[in-house]
PDB file of C-alpha atoms in Angstrom:
ATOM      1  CA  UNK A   9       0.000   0.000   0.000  1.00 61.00           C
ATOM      2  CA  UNK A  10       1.808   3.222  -0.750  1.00 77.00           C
ATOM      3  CA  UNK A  11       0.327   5.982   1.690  1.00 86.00           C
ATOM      4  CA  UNK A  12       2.079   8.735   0.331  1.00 92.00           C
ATOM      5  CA  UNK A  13       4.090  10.322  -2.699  1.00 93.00           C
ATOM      6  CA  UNK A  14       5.503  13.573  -3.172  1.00 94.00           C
ATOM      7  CA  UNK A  15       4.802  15.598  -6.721  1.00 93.00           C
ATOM      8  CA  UNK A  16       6.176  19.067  -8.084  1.00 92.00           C
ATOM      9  CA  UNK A  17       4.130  22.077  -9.524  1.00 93.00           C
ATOM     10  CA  UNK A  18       5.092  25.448 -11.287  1.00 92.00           C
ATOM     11  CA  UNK A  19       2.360  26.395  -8.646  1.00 96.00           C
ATOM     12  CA  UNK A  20       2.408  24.084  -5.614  1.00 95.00           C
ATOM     13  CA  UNK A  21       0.445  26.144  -3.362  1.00 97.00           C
ATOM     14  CA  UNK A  22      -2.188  26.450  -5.964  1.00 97.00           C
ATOM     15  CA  UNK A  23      -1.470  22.495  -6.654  1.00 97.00           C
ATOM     16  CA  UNK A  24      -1.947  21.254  -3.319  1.00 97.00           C
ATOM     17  CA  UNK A  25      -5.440  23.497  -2.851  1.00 97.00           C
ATOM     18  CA  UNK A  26      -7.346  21.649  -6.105  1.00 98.00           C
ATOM     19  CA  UNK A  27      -5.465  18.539  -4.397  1.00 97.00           C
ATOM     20  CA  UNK A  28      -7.317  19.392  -1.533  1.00 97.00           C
ATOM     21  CA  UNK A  29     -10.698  20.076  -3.024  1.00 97.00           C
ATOM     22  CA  UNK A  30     -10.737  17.024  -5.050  1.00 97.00           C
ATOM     23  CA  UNK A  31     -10.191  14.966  -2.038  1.00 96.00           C
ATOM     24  CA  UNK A  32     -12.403  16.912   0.515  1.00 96.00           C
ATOM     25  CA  UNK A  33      -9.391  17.550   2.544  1.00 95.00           C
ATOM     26  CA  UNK A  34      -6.806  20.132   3.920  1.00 97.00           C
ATOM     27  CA  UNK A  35      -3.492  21.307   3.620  1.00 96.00           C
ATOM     28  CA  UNK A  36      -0.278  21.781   5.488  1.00 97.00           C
ATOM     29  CA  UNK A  37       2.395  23.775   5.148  1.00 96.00           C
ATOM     30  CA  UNK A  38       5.754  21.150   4.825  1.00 93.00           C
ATOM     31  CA  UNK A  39       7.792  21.753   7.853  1.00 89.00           C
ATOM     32  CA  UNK A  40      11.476  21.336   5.859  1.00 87.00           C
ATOM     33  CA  UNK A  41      10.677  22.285   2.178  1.00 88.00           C
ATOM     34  CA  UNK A  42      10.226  25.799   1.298  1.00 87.00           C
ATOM     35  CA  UNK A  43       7.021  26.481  -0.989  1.00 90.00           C
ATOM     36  CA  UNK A  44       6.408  22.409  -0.391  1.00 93.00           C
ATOM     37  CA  UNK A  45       2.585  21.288   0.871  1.00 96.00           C
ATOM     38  CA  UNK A  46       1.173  18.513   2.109  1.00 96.00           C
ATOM     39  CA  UNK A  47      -2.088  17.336   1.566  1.00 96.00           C
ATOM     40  CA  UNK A  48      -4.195  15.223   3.768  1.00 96.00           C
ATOM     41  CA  UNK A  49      -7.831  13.387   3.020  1.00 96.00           C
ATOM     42  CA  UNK A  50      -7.820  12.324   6.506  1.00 94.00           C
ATOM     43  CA  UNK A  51      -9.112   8.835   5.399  1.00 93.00           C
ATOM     44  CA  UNK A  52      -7.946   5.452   7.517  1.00 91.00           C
ATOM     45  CA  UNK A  53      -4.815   4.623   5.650  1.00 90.00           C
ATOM     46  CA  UNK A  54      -3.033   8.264   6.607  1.00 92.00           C
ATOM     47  CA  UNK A  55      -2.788   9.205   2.939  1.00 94.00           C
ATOM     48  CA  UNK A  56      -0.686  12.136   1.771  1.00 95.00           C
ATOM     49  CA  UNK A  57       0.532  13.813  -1.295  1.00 96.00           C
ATOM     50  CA  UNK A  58       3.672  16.254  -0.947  1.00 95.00           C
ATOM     51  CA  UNK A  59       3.490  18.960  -3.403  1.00 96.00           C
ATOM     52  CA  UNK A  60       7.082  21.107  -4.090  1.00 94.00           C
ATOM     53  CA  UNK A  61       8.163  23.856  -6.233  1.00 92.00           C
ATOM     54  CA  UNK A  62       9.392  22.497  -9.431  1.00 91.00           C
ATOM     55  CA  UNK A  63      12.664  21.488  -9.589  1.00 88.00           C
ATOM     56  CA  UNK A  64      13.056  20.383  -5.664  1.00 88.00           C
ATOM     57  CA  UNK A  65      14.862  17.164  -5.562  1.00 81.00           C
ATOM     58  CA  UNK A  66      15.311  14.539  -2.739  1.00 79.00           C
ATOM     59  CA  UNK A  67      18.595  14.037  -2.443  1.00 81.00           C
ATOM     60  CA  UNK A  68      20.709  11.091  -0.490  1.00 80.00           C
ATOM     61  CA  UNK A  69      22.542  12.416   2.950  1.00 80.00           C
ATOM     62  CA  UNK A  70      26.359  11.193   3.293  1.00 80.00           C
ATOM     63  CA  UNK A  71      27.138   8.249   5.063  1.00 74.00           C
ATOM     64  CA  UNK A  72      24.684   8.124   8.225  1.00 77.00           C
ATOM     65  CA  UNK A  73      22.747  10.518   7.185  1.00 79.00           C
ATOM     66  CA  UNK A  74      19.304  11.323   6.136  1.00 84.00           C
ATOM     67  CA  UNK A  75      17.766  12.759   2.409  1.00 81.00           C
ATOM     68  CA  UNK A  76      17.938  16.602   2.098  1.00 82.00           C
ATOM     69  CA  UNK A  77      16.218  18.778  -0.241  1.00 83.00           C
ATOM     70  CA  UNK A  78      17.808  20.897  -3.252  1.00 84.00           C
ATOM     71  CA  UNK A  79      16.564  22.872  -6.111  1.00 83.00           C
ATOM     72  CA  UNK A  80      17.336  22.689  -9.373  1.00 81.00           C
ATOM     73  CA  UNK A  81      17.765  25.847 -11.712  1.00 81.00           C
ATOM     74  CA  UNK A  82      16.477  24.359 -14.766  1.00 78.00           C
ATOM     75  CA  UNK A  83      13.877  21.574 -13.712  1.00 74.00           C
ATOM     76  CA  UNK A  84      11.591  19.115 -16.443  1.00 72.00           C
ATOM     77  CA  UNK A  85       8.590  19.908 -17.375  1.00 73.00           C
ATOM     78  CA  UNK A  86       7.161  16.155 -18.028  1.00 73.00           C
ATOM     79  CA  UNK A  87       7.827  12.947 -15.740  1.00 75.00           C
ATOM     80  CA  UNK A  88       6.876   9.335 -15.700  1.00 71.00           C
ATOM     81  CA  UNK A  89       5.279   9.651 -12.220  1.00 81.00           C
ATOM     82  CA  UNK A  90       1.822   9.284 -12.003  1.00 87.00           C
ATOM     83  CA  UNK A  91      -1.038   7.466  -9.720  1.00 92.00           C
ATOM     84  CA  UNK A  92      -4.279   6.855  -9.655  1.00 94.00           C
ATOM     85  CA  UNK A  93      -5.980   8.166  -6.596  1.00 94.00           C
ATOM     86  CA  UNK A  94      -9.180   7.546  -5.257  1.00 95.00           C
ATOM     87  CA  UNK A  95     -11.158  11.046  -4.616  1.00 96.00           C
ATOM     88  CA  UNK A  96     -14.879  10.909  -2.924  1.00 96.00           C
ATOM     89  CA  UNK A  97     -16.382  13.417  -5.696  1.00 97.00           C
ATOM     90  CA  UNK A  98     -18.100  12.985  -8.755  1.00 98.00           C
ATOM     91  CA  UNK A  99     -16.758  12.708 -11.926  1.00 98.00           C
ATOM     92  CA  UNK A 100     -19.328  16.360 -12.693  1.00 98.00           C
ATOM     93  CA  UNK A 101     -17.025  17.612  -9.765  1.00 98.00           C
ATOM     94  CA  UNK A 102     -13.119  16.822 -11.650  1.00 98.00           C
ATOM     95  CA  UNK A 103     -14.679  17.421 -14.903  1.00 98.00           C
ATOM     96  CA  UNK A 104     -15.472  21.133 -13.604  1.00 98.00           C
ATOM     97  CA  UNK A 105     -12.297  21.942 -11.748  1.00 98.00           C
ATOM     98  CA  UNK A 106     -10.202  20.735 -14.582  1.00 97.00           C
ATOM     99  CA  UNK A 107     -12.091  22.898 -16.829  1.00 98.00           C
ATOM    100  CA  UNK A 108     -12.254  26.075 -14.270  1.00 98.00           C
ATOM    101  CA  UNK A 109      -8.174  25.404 -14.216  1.00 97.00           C
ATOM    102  CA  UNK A 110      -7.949  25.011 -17.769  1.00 97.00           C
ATOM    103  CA  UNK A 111      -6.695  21.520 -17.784  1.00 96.00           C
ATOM    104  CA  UNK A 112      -6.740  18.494 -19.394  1.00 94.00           C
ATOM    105  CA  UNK A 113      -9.671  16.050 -18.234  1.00 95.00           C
ATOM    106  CA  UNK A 114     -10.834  12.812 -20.192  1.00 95.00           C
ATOM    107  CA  UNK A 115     -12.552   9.739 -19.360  1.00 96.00           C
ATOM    108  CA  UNK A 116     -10.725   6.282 -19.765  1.00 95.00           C
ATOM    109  CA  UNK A 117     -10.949   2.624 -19.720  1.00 94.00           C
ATOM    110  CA  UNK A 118      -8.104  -0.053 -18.552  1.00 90.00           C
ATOM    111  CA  UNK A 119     -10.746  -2.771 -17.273  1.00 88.00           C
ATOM    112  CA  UNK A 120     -12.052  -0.097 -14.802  1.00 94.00           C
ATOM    113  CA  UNK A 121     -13.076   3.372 -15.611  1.00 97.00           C
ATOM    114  CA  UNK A 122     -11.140   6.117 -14.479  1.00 95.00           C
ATOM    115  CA  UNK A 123     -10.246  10.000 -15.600  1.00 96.00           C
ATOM    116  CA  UNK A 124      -7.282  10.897 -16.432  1.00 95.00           C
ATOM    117  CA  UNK A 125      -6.758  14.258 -14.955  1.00 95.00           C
ATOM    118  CA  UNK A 126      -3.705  16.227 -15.706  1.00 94.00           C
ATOM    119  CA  UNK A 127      -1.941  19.039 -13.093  1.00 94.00           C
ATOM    120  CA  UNK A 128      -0.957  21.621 -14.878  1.00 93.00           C
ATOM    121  CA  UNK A 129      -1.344  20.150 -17.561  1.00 90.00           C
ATOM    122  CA  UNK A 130       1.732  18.371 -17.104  1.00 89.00           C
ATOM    123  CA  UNK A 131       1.419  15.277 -14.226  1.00 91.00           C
ATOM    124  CA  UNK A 132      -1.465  12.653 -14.579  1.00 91.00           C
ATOM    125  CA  UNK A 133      -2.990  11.921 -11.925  1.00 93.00           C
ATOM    126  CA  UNK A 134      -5.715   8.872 -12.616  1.00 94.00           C
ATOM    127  CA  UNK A 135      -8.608   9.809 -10.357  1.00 96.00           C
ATOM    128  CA  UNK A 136     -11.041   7.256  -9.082  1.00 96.00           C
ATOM    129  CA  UNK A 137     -14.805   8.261  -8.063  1.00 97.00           C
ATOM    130  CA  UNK A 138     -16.302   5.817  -5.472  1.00 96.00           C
ATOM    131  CA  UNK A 139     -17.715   3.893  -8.448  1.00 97.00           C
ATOM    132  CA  UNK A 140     -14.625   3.341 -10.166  1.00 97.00           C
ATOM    133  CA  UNK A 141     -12.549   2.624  -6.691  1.00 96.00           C
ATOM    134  CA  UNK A 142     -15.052  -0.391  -6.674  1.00 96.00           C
ATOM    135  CA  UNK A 143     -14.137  -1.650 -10.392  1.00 96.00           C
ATOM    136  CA  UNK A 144     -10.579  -0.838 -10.128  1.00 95.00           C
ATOM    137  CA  UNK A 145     -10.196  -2.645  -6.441  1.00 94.00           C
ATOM    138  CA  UNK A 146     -12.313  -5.534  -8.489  1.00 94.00           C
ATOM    139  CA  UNK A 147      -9.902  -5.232 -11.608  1.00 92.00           C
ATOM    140  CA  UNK A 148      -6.352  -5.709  -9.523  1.00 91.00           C
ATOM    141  CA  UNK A 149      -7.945  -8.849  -7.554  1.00 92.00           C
ATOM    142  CA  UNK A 150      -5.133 -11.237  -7.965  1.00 89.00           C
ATOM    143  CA  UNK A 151      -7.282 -13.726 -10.260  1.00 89.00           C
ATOM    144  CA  UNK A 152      -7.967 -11.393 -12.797  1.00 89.00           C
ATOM    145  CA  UNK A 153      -4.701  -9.216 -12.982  1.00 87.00           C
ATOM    146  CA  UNK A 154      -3.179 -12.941 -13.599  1.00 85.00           C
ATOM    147  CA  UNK A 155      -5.967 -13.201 -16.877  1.00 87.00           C
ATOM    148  CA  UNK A 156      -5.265  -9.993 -18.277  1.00 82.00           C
ATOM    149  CA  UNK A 157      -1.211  -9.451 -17.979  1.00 82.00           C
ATOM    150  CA  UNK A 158       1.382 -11.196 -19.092  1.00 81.00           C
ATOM    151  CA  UNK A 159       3.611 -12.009 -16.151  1.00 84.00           C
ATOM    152  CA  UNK A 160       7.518 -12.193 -16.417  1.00 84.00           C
ATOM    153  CA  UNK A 161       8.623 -13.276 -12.920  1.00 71.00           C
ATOM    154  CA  UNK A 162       7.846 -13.591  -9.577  1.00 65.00           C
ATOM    155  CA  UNK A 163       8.859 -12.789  -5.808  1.00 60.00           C
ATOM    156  CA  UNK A 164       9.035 -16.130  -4.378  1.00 56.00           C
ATOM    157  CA  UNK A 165      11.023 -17.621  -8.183  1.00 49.00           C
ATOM    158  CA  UNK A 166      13.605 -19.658  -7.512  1.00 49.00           C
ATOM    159  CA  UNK A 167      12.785 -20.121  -3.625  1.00 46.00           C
TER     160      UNK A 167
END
């Protein structure tokens, strides 16, 4: 179960509040990243995103110790980071705030239905209404992932 990630944003504040909104939640300001938020849906699992500034990267500490934070002068725009993340609003809801923020919003299919909603316009974020939680939890049951993937390997080969 991952219970939480951390994303960037030309506009993290303004990130982290439609974060917020889509997930009925709040916001915090991140006690050792400057212009970083976190946002919390206050649901049973403890689930949080981090939103930075883009171009803040986590960095390794020497030796004993821990990560540190560092920003970059000329950061990407695009990454291969995305999730899918349940939200408890309607798909009416996300299809309005992406359009009031003037970003990209469609409807998919992947044996569930989801919407593929993009911040800034630049990270996709695959949201999940209440309905589509239920068909996606249904989809990843081990039994069916196993009929519609191909497998390569597995954690307990060789053992």
């Amino acid at each position: 179960m991952i219970h939480h990630m951390s994303i960037s944003a030309h506009n993290s504040l303004h990130v982290a509040q439609v974060l917020a909104e889509l997930w009925n939640g709040q916001i915090a300001h991140h006690p050792f990243v400057f212009n970083g938020y976190i946002v919390f849906p206050f649901d049973q699992y403890g689930t949080e995103i981090e939103v930075y500034s883009l171009g803040t990267e986590i960095v390794p500490g020497k030796s004993n110790e821990g990560h540190s934070y560092v920003q970059k002068e000329s950061p990407y725009g695009f990454t291969a980071t995305h999730a899918a993340i349940s939200v408890p609003v309607s798909v009416e809801k996300i299809e309005r705030i992406a359009q009031r923020e003037g970003w990209q919003v469609l409807r998919n299919n992947f044996g569930f239905d989801y919407i593929e909603f993009w911040l800034e316009n630049r990270l996709l974020l695959n949201l999940l209404t209440p309905e589509m939680t239920a068909q996606y939890k249904a989809f990843t049951q081990p039994e069916n992932l196993r009929r519609h993937l191909i497998f390569i390997g597995s954690a307990t080969a060789g053992a």
